[in-house]
Every structure is written in C-alpha cells, then in structure tokens.
XYZ file of C-alpha atoms in Angstrom:
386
model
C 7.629 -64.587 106.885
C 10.600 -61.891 106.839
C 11.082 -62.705 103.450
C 7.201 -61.943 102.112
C 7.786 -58.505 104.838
C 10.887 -57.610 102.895
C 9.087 -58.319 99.517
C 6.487 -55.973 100.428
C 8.881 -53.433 101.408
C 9.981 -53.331 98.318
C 7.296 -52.694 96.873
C 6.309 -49.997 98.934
C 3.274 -51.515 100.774
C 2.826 -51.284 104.549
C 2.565 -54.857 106.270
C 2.447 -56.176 109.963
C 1.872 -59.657 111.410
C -0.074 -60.503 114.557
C -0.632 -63.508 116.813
C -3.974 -64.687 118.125
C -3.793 -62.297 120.809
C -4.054 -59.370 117.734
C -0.445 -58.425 118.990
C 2.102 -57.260 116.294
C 5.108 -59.940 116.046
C 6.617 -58.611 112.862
C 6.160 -55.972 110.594
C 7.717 -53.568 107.496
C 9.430 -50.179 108.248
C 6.401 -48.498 107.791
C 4.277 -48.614 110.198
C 1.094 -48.169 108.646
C -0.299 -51.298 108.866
C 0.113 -50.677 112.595
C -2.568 -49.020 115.253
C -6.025 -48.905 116.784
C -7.616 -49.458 112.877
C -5.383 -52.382 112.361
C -6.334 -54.255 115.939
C -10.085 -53.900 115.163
C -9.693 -55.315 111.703
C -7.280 -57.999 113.402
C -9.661 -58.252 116.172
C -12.288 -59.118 113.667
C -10.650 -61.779 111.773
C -9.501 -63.835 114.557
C -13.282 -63.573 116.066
C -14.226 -65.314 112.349
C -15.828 -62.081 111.421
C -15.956 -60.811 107.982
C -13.592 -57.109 108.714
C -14.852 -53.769 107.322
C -11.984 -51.812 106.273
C -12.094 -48.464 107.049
C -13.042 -45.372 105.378
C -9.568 -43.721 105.061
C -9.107 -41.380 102.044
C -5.941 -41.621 100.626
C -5.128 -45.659 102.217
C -6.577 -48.959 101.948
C -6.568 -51.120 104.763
C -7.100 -55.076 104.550
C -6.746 -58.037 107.361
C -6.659 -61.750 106.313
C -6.116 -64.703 108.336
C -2.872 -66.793 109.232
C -3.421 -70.267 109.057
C -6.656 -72.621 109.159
C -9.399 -70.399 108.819
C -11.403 -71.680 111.201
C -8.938 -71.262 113.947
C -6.485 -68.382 112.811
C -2.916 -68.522 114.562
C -2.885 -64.692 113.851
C -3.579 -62.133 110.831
C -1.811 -60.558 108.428
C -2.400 -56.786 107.913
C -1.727 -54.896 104.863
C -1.865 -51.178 104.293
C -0.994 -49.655 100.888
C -1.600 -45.873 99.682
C -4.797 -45.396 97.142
C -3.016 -42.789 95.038
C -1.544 -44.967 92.719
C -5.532 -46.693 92.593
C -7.196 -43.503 91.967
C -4.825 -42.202 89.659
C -4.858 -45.432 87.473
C -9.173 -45.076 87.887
C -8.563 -41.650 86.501
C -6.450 -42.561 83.560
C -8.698 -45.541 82.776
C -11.709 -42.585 83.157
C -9.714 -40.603 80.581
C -9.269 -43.160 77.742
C -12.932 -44.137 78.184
C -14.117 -40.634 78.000
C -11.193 -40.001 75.010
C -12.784 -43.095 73.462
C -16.098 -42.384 73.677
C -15.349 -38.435 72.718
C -13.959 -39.987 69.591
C -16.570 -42.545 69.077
C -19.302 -40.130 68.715
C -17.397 -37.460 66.795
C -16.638 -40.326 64.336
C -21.016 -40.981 64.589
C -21.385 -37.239 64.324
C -19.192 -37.270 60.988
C -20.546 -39.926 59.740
C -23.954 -38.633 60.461
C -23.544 -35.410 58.629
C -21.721 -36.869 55.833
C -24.625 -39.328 55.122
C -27.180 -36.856 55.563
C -25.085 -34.412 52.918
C -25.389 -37.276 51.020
C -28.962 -37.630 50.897
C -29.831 -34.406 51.771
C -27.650 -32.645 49.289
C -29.273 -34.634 45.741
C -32.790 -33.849 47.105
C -32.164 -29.590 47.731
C -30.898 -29.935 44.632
C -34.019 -31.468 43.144
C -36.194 -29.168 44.960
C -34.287 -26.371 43.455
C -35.145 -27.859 40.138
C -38.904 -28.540 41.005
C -38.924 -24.969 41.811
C -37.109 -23.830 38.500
C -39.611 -25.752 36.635
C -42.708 -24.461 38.566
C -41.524 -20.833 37.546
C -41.497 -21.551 34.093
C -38.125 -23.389 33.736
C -39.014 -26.066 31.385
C -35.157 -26.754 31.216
C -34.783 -27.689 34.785
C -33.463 -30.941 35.023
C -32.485 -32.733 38.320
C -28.914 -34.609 39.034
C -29.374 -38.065 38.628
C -25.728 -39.405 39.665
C -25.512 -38.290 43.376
C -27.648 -39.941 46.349
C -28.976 -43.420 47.462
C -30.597 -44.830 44.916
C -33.785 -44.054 45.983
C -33.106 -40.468 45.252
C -31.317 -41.378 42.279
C -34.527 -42.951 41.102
C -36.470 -39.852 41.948
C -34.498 -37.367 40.036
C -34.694 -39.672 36.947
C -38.783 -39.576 37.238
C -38.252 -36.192 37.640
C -36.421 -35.324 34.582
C -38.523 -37.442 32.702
C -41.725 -35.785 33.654
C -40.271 -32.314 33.041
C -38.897 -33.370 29.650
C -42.394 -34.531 28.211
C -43.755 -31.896 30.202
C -41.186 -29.253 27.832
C -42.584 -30.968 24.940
C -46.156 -31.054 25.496
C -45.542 -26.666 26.093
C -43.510 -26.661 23.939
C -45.767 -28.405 21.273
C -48.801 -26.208 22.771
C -47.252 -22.762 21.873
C -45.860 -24.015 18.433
C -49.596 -24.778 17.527
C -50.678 -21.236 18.450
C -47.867 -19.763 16.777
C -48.792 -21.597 13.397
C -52.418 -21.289 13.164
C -52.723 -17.934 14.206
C -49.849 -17.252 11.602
C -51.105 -18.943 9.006
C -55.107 -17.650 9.835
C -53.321 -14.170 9.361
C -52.987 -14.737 4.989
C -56.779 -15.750 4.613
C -58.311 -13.082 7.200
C -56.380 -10.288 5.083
C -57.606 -11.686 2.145
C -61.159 -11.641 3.077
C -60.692 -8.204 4.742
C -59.820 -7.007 1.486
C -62.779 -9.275 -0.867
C -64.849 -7.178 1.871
C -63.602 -4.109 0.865
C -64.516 -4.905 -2.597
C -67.977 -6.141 -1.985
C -68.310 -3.080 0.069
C -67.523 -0.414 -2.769
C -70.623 1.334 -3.706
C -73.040 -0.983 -1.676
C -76.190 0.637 -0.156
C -78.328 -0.148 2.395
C -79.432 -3.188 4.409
C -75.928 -4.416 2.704
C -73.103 -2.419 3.254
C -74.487 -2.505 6.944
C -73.945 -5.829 6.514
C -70.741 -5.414 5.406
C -69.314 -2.743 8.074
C -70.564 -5.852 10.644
C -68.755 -8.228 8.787
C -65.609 -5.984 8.547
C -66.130 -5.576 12.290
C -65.985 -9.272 13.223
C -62.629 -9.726 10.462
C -60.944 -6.984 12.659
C -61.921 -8.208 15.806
C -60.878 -11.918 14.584
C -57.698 -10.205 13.545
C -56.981 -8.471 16.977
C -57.083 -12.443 18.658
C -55.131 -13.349 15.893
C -52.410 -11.295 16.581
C -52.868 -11.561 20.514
C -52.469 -14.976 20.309
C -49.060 -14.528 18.266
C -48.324 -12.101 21.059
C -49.171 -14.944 23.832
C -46.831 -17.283 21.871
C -43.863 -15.376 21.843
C -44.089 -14.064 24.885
C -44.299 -17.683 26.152
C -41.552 -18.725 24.699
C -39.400 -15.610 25.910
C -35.886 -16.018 27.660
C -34.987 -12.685 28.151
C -31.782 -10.945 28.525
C -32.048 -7.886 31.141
C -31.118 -4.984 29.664
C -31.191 -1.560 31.187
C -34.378 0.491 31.129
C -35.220 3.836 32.515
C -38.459 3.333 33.721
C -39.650 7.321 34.306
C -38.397 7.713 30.368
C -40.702 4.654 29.019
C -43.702 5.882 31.017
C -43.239 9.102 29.649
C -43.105 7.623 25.792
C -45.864 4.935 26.261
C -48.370 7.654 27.821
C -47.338 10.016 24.994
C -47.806 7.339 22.335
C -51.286 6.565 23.459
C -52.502 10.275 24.162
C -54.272 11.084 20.981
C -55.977 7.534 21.341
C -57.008 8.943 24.994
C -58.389 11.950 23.458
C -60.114 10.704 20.948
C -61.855 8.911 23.281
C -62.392 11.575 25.773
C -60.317 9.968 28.524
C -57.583 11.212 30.281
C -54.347 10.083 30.271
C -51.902 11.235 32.419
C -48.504 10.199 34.525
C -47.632 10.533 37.879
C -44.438 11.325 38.880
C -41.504 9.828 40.344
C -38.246 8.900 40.774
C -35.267 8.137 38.348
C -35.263 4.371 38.539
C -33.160 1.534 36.338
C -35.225 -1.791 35.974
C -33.314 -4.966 34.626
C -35.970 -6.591 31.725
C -35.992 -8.064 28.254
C -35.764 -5.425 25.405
C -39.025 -3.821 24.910
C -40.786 -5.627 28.039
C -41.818 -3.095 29.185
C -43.036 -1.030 26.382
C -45.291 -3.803 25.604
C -46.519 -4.277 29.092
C -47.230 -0.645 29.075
C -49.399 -0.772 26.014
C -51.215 -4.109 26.698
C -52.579 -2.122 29.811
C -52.966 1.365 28.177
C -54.902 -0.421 26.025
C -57.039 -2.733 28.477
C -57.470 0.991 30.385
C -58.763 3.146 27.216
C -61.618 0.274 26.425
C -62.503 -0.066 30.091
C -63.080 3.561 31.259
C -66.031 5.963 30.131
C -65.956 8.817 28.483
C -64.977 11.590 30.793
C -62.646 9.013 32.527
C -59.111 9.014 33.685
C -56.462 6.568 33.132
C -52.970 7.364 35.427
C -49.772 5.542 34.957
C -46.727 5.838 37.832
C -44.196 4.415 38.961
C -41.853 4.762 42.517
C -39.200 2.620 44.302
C -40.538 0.151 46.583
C -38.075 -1.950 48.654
C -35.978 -3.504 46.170
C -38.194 -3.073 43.110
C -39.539 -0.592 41.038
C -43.367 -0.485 41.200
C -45.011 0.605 38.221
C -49.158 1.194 37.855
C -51.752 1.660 35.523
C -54.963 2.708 37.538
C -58.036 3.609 35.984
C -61.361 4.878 37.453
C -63.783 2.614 34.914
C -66.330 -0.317 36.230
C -63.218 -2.243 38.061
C -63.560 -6.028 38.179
C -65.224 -8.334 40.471
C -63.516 -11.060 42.718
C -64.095 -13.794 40.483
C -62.977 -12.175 37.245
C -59.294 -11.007 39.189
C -59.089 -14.771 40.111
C -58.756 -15.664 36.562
C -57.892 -12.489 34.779
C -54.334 -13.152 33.867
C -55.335 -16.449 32.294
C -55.853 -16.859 28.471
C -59.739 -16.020 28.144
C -60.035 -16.642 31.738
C -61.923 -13.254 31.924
C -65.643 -13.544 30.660
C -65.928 -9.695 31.503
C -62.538 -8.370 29.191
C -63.894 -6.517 26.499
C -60.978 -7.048 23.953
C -59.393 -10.475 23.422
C -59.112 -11.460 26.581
C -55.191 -11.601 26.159
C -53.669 -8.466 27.625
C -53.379 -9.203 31.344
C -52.242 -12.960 30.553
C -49.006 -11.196 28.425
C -48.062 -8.567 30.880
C -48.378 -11.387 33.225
C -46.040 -13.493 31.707
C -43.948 -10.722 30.636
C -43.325 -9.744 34.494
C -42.996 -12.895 36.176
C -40.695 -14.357 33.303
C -38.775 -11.333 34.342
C -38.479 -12.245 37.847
C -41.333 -9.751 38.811
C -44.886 -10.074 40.260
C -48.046 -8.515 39.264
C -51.289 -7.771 40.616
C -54.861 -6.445 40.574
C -56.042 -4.312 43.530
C -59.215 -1.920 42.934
C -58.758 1.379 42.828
C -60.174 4.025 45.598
C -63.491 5.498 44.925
C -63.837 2.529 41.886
C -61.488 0.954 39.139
C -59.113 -1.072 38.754
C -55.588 -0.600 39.254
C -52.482 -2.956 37.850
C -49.764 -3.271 40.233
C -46.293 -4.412 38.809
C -42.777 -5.111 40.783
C -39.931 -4.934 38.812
C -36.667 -6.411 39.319
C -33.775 -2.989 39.848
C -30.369 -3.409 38.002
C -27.839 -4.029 39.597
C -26.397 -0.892 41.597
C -29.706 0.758 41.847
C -30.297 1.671 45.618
C-alpha cells in the first residue's frame, strides 16, 4: 500500500486510505485527500452507496472501495488538482476551434474560387450579350473558361451572333447595292424626262412635272437609303467637335432654305462645349433634323436649334412649333418607314438615331410647349470637358 502512496506522490496526486470505520490509516504528504468531504465520500462507499463527488472548483475528489465490494475493508480516497484537466480541455478547445477556423476558411476559398470560376465566364458573356445588343455585331463570348456547361453556352452564343453579323451584315450590303445601282437608271430617266419635257404643252408637260416629281422623290429614298447603309455600318472614331461652332454652321447653311420657306430659323445660345463623335456626325444629324423641321412646320413657323451641358453630356435640340407627332408615330419614328405620318422618306430620325446611339449617345422625342415636336440628343463630352 506505501508503495502505490509513494507512487502517487510522485506524481503529484493527493491520496489517503481508510478502514471500515472511514478512519484514515495511511496517506500521501498532502493532505488533500483528507477531511469532512473525504469521510462523506468514504462514508458512502462503505454504506454500498454510489459517492457524489463534490463540487470543488479547482479539485477533483473520488472514493473507491478496498477489497470485496460487497463488504469493503475500507476506501481509498484520491484527490488531484483540475488545472492540469481544464487546461488540457482548453488546448483540445483550441485545436478544434483552430481546425474548424481552418476548415471553413479552406470551404470559404474554395467557395469563392469556384464561384469565380463560374461566375467569372458568364459576366463575361453578359458583357458580350450586352455589346451585341448595342450594336456590337463583333461581340464574341470566351469559350475556354468555365464548367462546361458555360463553356457550351458561350459557344451557342458566338454562333448565334456570328450568323446573326452575317444576316446584318448581308441586309445592309443589299441596300447599299440596289439603291446604288437604282441611282444610274433614275438619272437616266430624269434626264429622257427632261427631253420629253422640252417644248411640251399642256395636259403633257403637267404630266411630265408629276413624273419629274415622283423621279426626285424616288431619288431622295434612294439616297436615304445609301445614307441608312452607311450609317449602319459606321464604327466611328471620336474626334473633337465644338458643338456651339457646328450649330452655328448647320443653322447658317440651312437659313436661305428657312426663308424661302417663310420659317424661322434660329439658335439658342449656350455654352462652349467639346463632344467626342465620328467626323461629320454631327453635321449630318443636324441636317437630317433641319430638314425633317423645314417640311414639318407652316409657313410663319419657327424652327430653334440649342444646345447646353447636362450632367455629363452635351444636350443638343431641334424644336419646332409645327403639327408635333402623336404617341403612336414617336413609338416607331426612329425606325426605317416606321412613321406613316413623315412627310419625306421616312429615313431622317432612323439615321440621327443610329448616328447618336452608335456614338454612345441617346436620343429622344418629347413635344414641344404650346405644340411641336422637339428632338432631344445626349452627347458623349471629350475627355477633360467638365
């Protein structure tokens, strides 16, 4: 018995030995194993009852039987501090938190990567869906990144916007050639016209103005259609253009044209502004709605052209005070022909609409106070502009 006492000892737990009358016989230095907790728990065991060890913060306290356990000579006592316990709880609390801290980093890693990875191919097909919407027909989607779900989607992708490219592609190069090649035979009729017309009289050369009428008129879609074409198939480089100056020069240009047809023409002032379009964009946006203007308003009318910084754009308008349009006919004014009420070709708004928005600006129809219409265009600034 001295020997498992000294063995304890040296191991720095508390033990004491008691006989059957829960007296202590033998015990270790310490003396902790000793006192009024140890004699209940003692007290217990040799009764055959199951001991409760107390609730001592900082010790733990534990009674077993000597000998047969039915009839216990005595009871062994042990008492040993919990520090060492709690701290080894604590460092086994540490390395499961540590390991579970680096468990989920690792999931949160892995999450993000794999979501880059899927997420990244399809921003970069919506980027391209949105290219293409805008008039991009180039815009082609990455097929080598992604699952290859994705990978598969970015393939259908590019092969719906390359036969889409063709198809427009094909469209505009029809216009272009028949309305360049109906050009040679409708200025050689113009001009059999002409002959036929030289010293007719009457009923006929009434005929004849009528006829000339319809060749110019023919002529006019002729060349609007060119006009469509090429300003379809536009990729402009943004140069520099001083919007105030154009205004001036477009509203000059187009002044004896106002006067002849009793309308007025005028500009309203406003600030120095830089705009960043193709070369002559703007001149030709200018005189598609000049134009549109002069055949829409009365005589007596009054046709205004202006322009002022708005955010970051330069806003530029043509408002006239003629019959204005109705709902439906602004729904579909800036398509080809979509307007049954334009008076010309029907043309105009659909080029200054592609002109702008290929461009990177926006245009719009609002009607004009007191009656009119007024075109409203936002126009990208140049760099460095405020």
């Amino acid at each position: 018995m001295r020997r498992e006492l000294e063995t304890a000892a040296r191991a720095g737990d508390c033990a004491a030995v008691y006989d059957a009358a829960a007296r202590p016989v033998a015990s270790t230095p310490c003396t902790a194993a000793q006192g009024e907790e140890a004699e209940e728990l003692v007290e217990d065991v040799l009764a055959g009852h199951e001991p409760e060890p107390p609730e001592d913060e900082g010790r733990l306290l534990a009674a077993e039987p000597a000998g047969e356990v039915r009839r216990p000579a005595g009871a062994v006592v042990l008492a040993r501090s919990s520090d060492p316990l709690d701290t080894r709880v604590a460092t086994i609390w540490a390395w499961s938190a540590a390991i579970g801290a680096a468990g989920l980093a690792a999931s949160v890693l892995l999450s993000v990567r794999l979501a880059r990875w899927v997420a990244g191919p399809l921003s970069a097909l919506d980027v391209s869906a949105r290219r293409l919407g805008e008039g991009a027909l180039d815009a082609r989607a990455d097929v080598d990144g992604g699952p290859p779900e994705v990978r598969r989607l970015a393939t259908t992708f590019n092969t719906m916007a390359a036969r889409t490219e063709a198809l427009v592609h094909g469209h505009r190069a029809v216009i272009a050639d028949v309305s360049h090649q109906l050009r040679t035979p409708l200025a050689a009729l113009r001009l059999r016209l002409d002959v036929l017309g030289t010293g007719a009289e009457g009923d006929t050369a009434v005929e004849l103005d009528a006829a000339q009428e319809e060749i110019a008129r023919l002529s006019r879609l002729v060349d609007g259609l060119l006009a469509v074409a090429r300003a379809e198939q536009a990729t402009p480089r943004p140069t520099t253009v001083r919007v105030g100056e154009v205004v001036a020069e477009r509203v000059a240009a187009w002044s004896p044209v106002a006067e002849e047809r009793g309308v007025r023409l005028r500009t309203s002032e406003g600030p120095a502004l830089t705009a960043a379009l193709g070369s002559g964009h703007v001149e030709q946006i200018l005189d598609n709605l000049i134009a549109n203007a002069l055949e829409a308003v009365p005589d007596g009318g009054k046709v205004t052209v202006g322009h002022r910084l708005v955010g970051e754009s330069a806003r530029v308008w043509v408002r006239d005070d003629g019959p204005g349009m109705t709902d439906e006919a602004k729904a579909v004014a800036f398509r080809r022909f979509g307007n049954p009420e334009a008076r010309g070709t029907g043309l105009g708004l659909a080029i200054v609409h592609r002109l702008v928005t290929v461009n990177g600006g926006a245009v719009r129809l609002e009607d004009t106070l007191g009656g009119g219409l007024t075109v409203v265009m936002d126009l990208p600034l140049w760099a460095g502009e405020p």
